[in-house]
Amino acid sequence: MHKAGFVNIVGKPNAGKSTLLNQLMGEKLAIVTQKAQTTRHRIFGIYNEDDLQIVFSDTPGVLEPKYQLQEKMMDFVKDSLQDADVFLFITDIKDQDKPSEYLIEKLNKIPVPVLLLLNKVDETTQEKMEEAVAFWHEQIPKAEILPISALKAYNTEYILPKLKELLPENPPYYGKDQITDKPERFFVNETIREKILLNYEKEIPYSVEVVTKQFVEKETAIVIDAVIYVERDSQKGIIIGHKGEMIKKVGTEARLDLEKFFDKKIHLSLFVKVRKDWRKNEKDLKGFGYR
């Protein structure tokens, strides 16, 4: 008997969706930072055992779109709410803001199981945790609630066995040696963007898109040329930094991560170009992979 199915991870920005995906996969597939809106695309992580395949789907956090890029991000979320066998709804137990009514309404209506994960319980008290469990039981009565810490791997060992129990009997959807649906260039782009999110403040990280122009795999090394696109000339100067120090730092940090990911020497060259107001331009967004 072989089980297989789609498990979609949903929640608000910064709830810990990507951290959870990486924890369950045992592999860093999704970039992770403390900044909201780190995840822009829908990423599949394909978990395999001899008699099991779980296709995890990490999605952008649910938000109220303010420009076209965010609208495209929400399209990925809407797609993910229509095609799962199980939903993992992850929420930050410390989040004091109003829950997403859109998500709660959708999850209450869908006819598939919902596992509600109260994340970051290592940063709160037993009393607060019990209050949160009671609150979310009222919000989504059918959901099974599990307090976890995705970062510290607390209680996460219960998730995979539970999903195996809930998923239907199916043959695998993907090859058993496949761990994601994304091409190699996607992970190069995302790794560079992660380093920009970590090294720059304010609007700069959100004005950036990264495109790998060259990816040539040789016997002992991979040669990569990537372009960092920004929206304005002033942002180009900030990305490069004084005497090129900032872009050199980003390149070094990205190269080290990529060498771990690909297990090969990486020769990485970064370039910065201006693509004016690309976040609001339909043609540019399609060119960057936002359909």
Short mmCIF file of C-alpha atoms in Angstrom, two decimals:
data_model
loop_
_atom_site.label_atom_id
_atom_site.label_comp_id
_atom_site.label_asym_id
_atom_site.label_seq_id
_atom_site.Cartn_x
_atom_site.Cartn_y
_atom_site.Cartn_z
CA MET A 1 0.00 0.00 0.00
CA HIS A 2 1.41 3.37 -1.06
CA LYS A 3 0.06 6.71 0.13
CA ALA A 4 0.55 10.02 -1.65
CA GLY A 5 -1.02 13.44 -1.59
CA PHE A 6 -0.71 17.20 -1.49
CA VAL A 7 -0.27 19.01 1.82
CA ASN A 8 -0.49 22.78 1.56
CA ILE A 9 1.07 25.02 4.20
CA VAL A 10 -0.86 28.27 4.68
CA GLY A 11 -0.84 31.16 7.15
CA LYS A 12 -0.11 34.83 7.63
CA PRO A 13 3.29 36.39 6.80
CA ASN A 14 6.08 35.44 9.22
CA ALA A 15 4.09 32.61 10.83
CA GLY A 16 6.90 30.13 10.13
CA LYS A 17 5.66 28.34 6.98
CA SER A 18 9.04 28.16 5.25
CA THR A 19 10.85 27.18 8.45
CA LEU A 20 8.36 24.34 8.86
CA LEU A 21 8.81 23.17 5.25
CA ASN A 22 12.58 23.05 5.68
CA GLN A 23 12.22 21.22 9.00
CA LEU A 24 9.89 18.56 7.58
CA MET A 25 11.98 18.10 4.44
CA GLY A 26 15.30 18.00 6.29
CA GLU A 27 16.57 20.27 3.51
CA LYS A 28 16.65 24.04 3.01
CA LEU A 29 14.28 24.55 0.09
CA ALA A 30 12.68 27.83 1.14
CA ILE A 31 14.54 30.96 2.18
CA VAL A 32 13.87 32.17 5.72
CA THR A 33 14.24 35.63 7.27
CA GLN A 34 12.55 37.63 10.01
CA LYS A 35 11.08 39.98 7.41
CA ALA A 36 7.47 39.57 6.29
CA GLN A 37 6.78 38.59 2.67
CA THR A 38 10.02 36.63 2.34
CA THR A 39 8.22 33.95 0.32
CA ARG A 40 6.93 35.21 -3.04
CA HIS A 41 6.33 31.99 -4.96
CA ARG A 42 4.63 28.68 -4.34
CA ILE A 43 7.32 26.07 -3.67
CA PHE A 44 6.82 22.30 -3.70
CA GLY A 45 8.86 20.16 -1.35
CA ILE A 46 8.56 16.44 -2.19
CA TYR A 47 9.04 14.15 0.82
CA ASN A 48 9.56 10.46 0.08
CA GLU A 49 9.52 7.19 1.98
CA ASP A 50 9.21 3.68 0.48
CA ASP A 51 5.43 3.67 0.93
CA LEU A 52 4.76 7.41 1.08
CA GLN A 53 5.07 10.62 -0.92
CA ILE A 54 4.00 13.97 0.53
CA VAL A 55 4.01 16.95 -1.81
CA PHE A 56 4.30 19.95 0.50
CA SER A 57 3.35 23.34 -0.87
CA ASP A 58 4.80 26.45 0.79
CA THR A 59 2.91 29.64 -0.08
CA PRO A 60 3.30 33.39 0.48
CA GLY A 61 1.67 34.73 3.63
CA VAL A 62 -1.92 35.93 3.33
CA LEU A 63 -2.07 39.73 3.12
CA GLU A 64 -4.11 42.58 1.66
CA PRO A 65 -2.44 43.35 -1.70
CA LYS A 66 -1.18 46.91 -2.21
CA TYR A 67 0.44 46.55 -5.64
CA GLN A 68 0.52 44.07 -8.51
CA LEU A 69 3.37 41.90 -7.19
CA GLN A 70 1.38 41.24 -4.01
CA GLU A 71 -1.71 40.46 -6.09
CA LYS A 72 0.29 37.81 -7.96
CA MET A 73 1.52 36.42 -4.63
CA MET A 74 -2.09 36.11 -3.44
CA ASP A 75 -2.96 34.24 -6.63
CA PHE A 76 -0.51 31.52 -5.51
CA VAL A 77 -2.32 31.38 -2.15
CA LYS A 78 -5.76 31.14 -3.76
CA ASP A 79 -4.55 28.30 -5.99
CA SER A 80 -3.23 26.45 -2.95
CA LEU A 81 -6.62 26.62 -1.23
CA GLN A 82 -8.24 24.53 -3.94
CA ASP A 83 -6.08 21.48 -4.45
CA ALA A 84 -4.91 19.85 -1.21
CA ASP A 85 -5.57 16.54 0.51
CA VAL A 86 -4.62 18.05 3.88
CA PHE A 87 -3.96 21.62 5.03
CA LEU A 88 -1.31 22.66 7.53
CA PHE A 89 -2.51 25.99 8.88
CA ILE A 90 0.36 27.55 10.82
CA THR A 91 -0.13 30.53 13.10
CA ASP A 92 2.28 32.48 15.29
CA ILE A 93 1.09 32.08 18.88
CA LYS A 94 2.47 35.56 19.69
CA ASP A 95 0.59 37.27 16.85
CA GLN A 96 -1.69 39.87 18.47
CA ASP A 97 -3.26 41.05 15.22
CA LYS A 98 -6.68 39.96 14.01
CA PRO A 99 -6.66 36.51 12.34
CA SER A 100 -7.17 36.32 8.60
CA GLU A 101 -10.94 36.03 8.12
CA TYR A 102 -10.34 34.98 4.53
CA LEU A 103 -8.25 31.97 5.58
CA ILE A 104 -10.57 30.96 8.43
CA GLU A 105 -13.61 31.05 6.16
CA LYS A 106 -11.86 29.01 3.46
CA LEU A 107 -10.52 26.39 5.89
CA ASN A 108 -13.92 25.95 7.51
CA LYS A 109 -15.53 25.31 4.12
CA ILE A 110 -13.03 22.93 2.52
CA PRO A 111 -13.94 19.22 2.81
CA VAL A 112 -10.42 17.99 3.74
CA PRO A 113 -8.62 17.68 7.10
CA VAL A 114 -6.93 20.70 8.68
CA LEU A 115 -4.01 20.37 11.07
CA LEU A 116 -3.63 23.67 12.91
CA LEU A 117 -0.09 24.29 14.12
CA LEU A 118 0.41 26.81 16.92
CA ASN A 119 3.98 27.88 16.20
CA LYS A 120 6.64 29.44 18.45
CA VAL A 121 5.23 27.96 21.67
CA ASP A 122 8.78 27.95 23.03
CA GLU A 123 8.43 31.73 23.30
CA THR A 124 5.26 31.82 25.41
CA THR A 125 3.73 30.48 28.66
CA GLN A 126 1.58 27.41 29.28
CA GLU A 127 -1.36 29.68 30.16
CA LYS A 128 -1.09 31.63 26.88
CA MET A 129 -0.80 28.39 24.94
CA GLU A 130 -3.98 27.00 26.52
CA GLU A 131 -5.79 30.26 25.72
CA ALA A 132 -4.65 30.03 22.11
CA VAL A 133 -5.80 26.41 21.80
CA ALA A 134 -9.26 27.38 23.10
CA PHE A 135 -9.43 30.39 20.76
CA TRP A 136 -8.50 28.45 17.64
CA HIS A 137 -10.81 25.57 18.52
CA GLU A 138 -13.66 28.09 18.33
CA GLN A 139 -12.38 29.57 15.05
CA ILE A 140 -11.90 26.28 13.18
CA PRO A 141 -13.77 23.57 15.15
CA LYS A 142 -12.84 20.70 12.81
CA ALA A 143 -9.09 21.38 12.99
CA GLU A 144 -6.77 19.19 15.03
CA ILE A 145 -4.49 21.51 17.00
CA LEU A 146 -0.81 20.85 17.68
CA PRO A 147 1.49 23.29 19.53
CA ILE A 148 4.94 23.33 17.89
CA SER A 149 8.17 25.23 17.44
CA ALA A 150 9.23 24.87 13.82
CA LEU A 151 12.59 26.50 14.54
CA LYS A 152 13.41 24.32 17.57
CA ALA A 153 11.81 21.16 16.10
CA TYR A 154 9.50 20.89 19.11
CA ASN A 155 6.58 18.47 18.45
CA THR A 156 7.33 18.52 14.71
CA GLU A 157 8.08 14.79 14.83
CA TYR A 158 4.33 14.15 15.18
CA ILE A 159 3.43 15.87 11.90
CA LEU A 160 4.69 13.35 9.33
CA PRO A 161 3.04 10.29 11.00
CA LYS A 162 -0.22 12.24 11.27
CA LEU A 163 -0.10 13.20 7.60
CA LYS A 164 0.63 9.60 6.60
CA GLU A 165 -2.49 8.57 8.49
CA LEU A 166 -4.62 11.23 6.74
CA LEU A 167 -3.42 10.91 3.14
CA PRO A 168 -5.19 8.68 0.59
CA GLU A 169 -3.82 5.61 -1.14
CA ASN A 170 -2.17 6.78 -4.35
CA PRO A 171 0.90 6.02 -6.43
CA PRO A 172 3.64 8.70 -6.24
CA TYR A 173 3.04 11.86 -8.24
CA TYR A 174 6.75 12.55 -8.75
CA GLY A 175 9.90 10.51 -9.08
CA LYS A 176 11.12 9.16 -5.74
CA ASP A 177 14.48 10.91 -6.15
CA GLN A 178 12.88 14.32 -6.72
CA ILE A 179 12.71 16.79 -3.80
CA THR A 180 11.15 19.84 -5.48
CA ASP A 181 9.39 21.07 -8.60
CA LYS A 182 11.64 24.10 -8.97
CA PRO A 183 14.67 24.31 -11.31
CA GLU A 184 18.21 24.95 -10.07
CA ARG A 185 18.15 28.60 -11.16
CA PHE A 186 15.19 29.26 -8.85
CA PHE A 187 17.27 28.31 -5.81
CA VAL A 188 20.13 30.51 -6.97
CA ASN A 189 17.74 33.46 -7.31
CA GLU A 190 16.16 32.83 -3.92
CA THR A 191 19.48 32.38 -2.11
CA ILE A 192 20.74 35.72 -3.41
CA ARG A 193 17.43 37.39 -2.52
CA GLU A 194 17.63 35.95 1.00
CA LYS A 195 21.03 37.59 1.51
CA ILE A 196 19.59 40.91 0.30
CA LEU A 197 16.70 40.58 2.77
CA LEU A 198 19.19 39.94 5.56
CA ASN A 199 21.66 42.71 4.66
CA TYR A 200 19.47 45.67 3.66
CA GLU A 201 16.78 47.63 5.47
CA LYS A 202 13.52 49.42 4.70
CA GLU A 203 12.15 49.18 1.16
CA ILE A 204 15.29 47.92 -0.57
CA PRO A 205 14.72 44.14 -0.17
CA TYR A 206 11.13 44.43 -1.40
CA SER A 207 12.19 46.35 -4.51
CA VAL A 208 14.55 43.58 -5.61
CA GLU A 209 14.12 40.66 -8.00
CA VAL A 210 16.95 38.29 -8.93
CA VAL A 211 17.36 36.49 -12.26
CA THR A 212 20.07 33.93 -13.05
CA LYS A 213 21.31 34.63 -16.57
CA GLN A 214 23.97 31.92 -16.74
CA PHE A 215 24.18 28.56 -14.98
CA VAL A 216 26.94 26.39 -16.40
CA GLU A 217 27.77 23.19 -14.56
CA LYS A 218 31.31 21.95 -15.05
CA GLU A 219 33.00 18.89 -13.61
CA THR A 220 34.37 20.61 -10.52
CA ALA A 221 32.40 23.87 -10.34
CA ILE A 222 29.26 25.78 -11.35
CA VAL A 223 29.63 29.16 -13.05
CA ILE A 224 26.72 31.51 -12.29
CA ASP A 225 25.93 35.02 -13.51
CA ALA A 226 22.94 36.66 -11.84
CA VAL A 227 21.30 40.06 -12.20
CA ILE A 228 19.78 41.91 -9.25
CA TYR A 229 16.98 44.14 -10.53
CA VAL A 230 15.90 47.23 -8.59
CA GLU A 231 13.24 49.86 -9.28
CA ARG A 232 15.29 53.08 -9.07
CA ASP A 233 18.84 54.34 -9.70
CA SER A 234 19.23 55.33 -6.04
CA GLN A 235 18.52 51.71 -5.02
CA LYS A 236 21.23 50.47 -7.39
CA GLY A 237 23.81 52.53 -5.52
CA ILE A 238 22.63 51.19 -2.16
CA ILE A 239 22.79 47.57 -3.35
CA ILE A 240 26.35 48.04 -4.64
CA GLY A 241 27.45 49.98 -1.55
CA HIS A 242 30.60 52.03 -0.94
CA LYS A 243 33.36 50.69 -3.22
CA GLY A 244 31.20 47.66 -3.95
CA GLU A 245 31.46 46.37 -0.38
CA MET A 246 27.77 45.49 0.07
CA ILE A 247 27.32 43.54 -3.13
CA LYS A 248 30.56 41.72 -2.43
CA LYS A 249 29.20 40.71 1.01
CA VAL A 250 25.93 39.47 -0.53
CA GLY A 251 27.86 37.53 -3.17
CA THR A 252 30.13 35.86 -0.63
CA GLU A 253 27.26 34.82 1.66
CA ALA A 254 25.19 33.53 -1.26
CA ARG A 255 28.14 31.62 -2.73
CA LEU A 256 28.81 29.81 0.56
CA ASP A 257 25.17 28.71 0.83
CA LEU A 258 25.04 27.63 -2.81
CA GLU A 259 28.19 25.54 -2.40
CA LYS A 260 26.45 23.66 0.42
CA PHE A 261 23.25 23.26 -1.60
CA PHE A 262 24.90 22.02 -4.81
CA ASP A 263 27.89 20.40 -3.09
CA LYS A 264 30.22 21.99 -5.65
CA LYS A 265 32.52 24.98 -5.98
CA ILE A 266 30.56 28.04 -7.12
CA HIS A 267 31.86 30.94 -9.21
CA LEU A 268 29.24 33.65 -8.72
CA SER A 269 29.13 37.03 -10.48
CA LEU A 270 26.47 39.59 -9.54
CA PHE A 271 25.27 42.54 -11.61
CA VAL A 272 22.75 45.26 -10.70
CA LYS A 273 20.28 46.75 -13.18
CA VAL A 274 17.34 49.14 -12.93
CA ARG A 275 13.91 47.96 -14.10
CA LYS A 276 11.72 50.94 -13.23
CA ASP A 277 8.65 50.14 -11.09
CA TRP A 278 8.78 46.45 -12.02
CA ARG A 279 6.52 45.50 -9.09
CA LYS A 280 3.64 47.35 -10.75
CA ASN A 281 4.32 46.29 -14.34
CA GLU A 282 2.38 43.28 -15.67
CA LYS A 283 4.91 42.49 -18.39
CA ASP A 284 7.86 42.60 -16.00
CA LEU A 285 6.06 40.43 -13.45
CA LYS A 286 5.32 37.77 -16.07
CA GLY A 287 8.96 37.87 -17.16
CA PHE A 288 10.00 37.27 -13.55
CA GLY A 289 7.71 34.23 -13.25
CA TYR A 290 4.63 35.78 -11.65
CA ARG A 291 1.82 34.67 -13.96
#
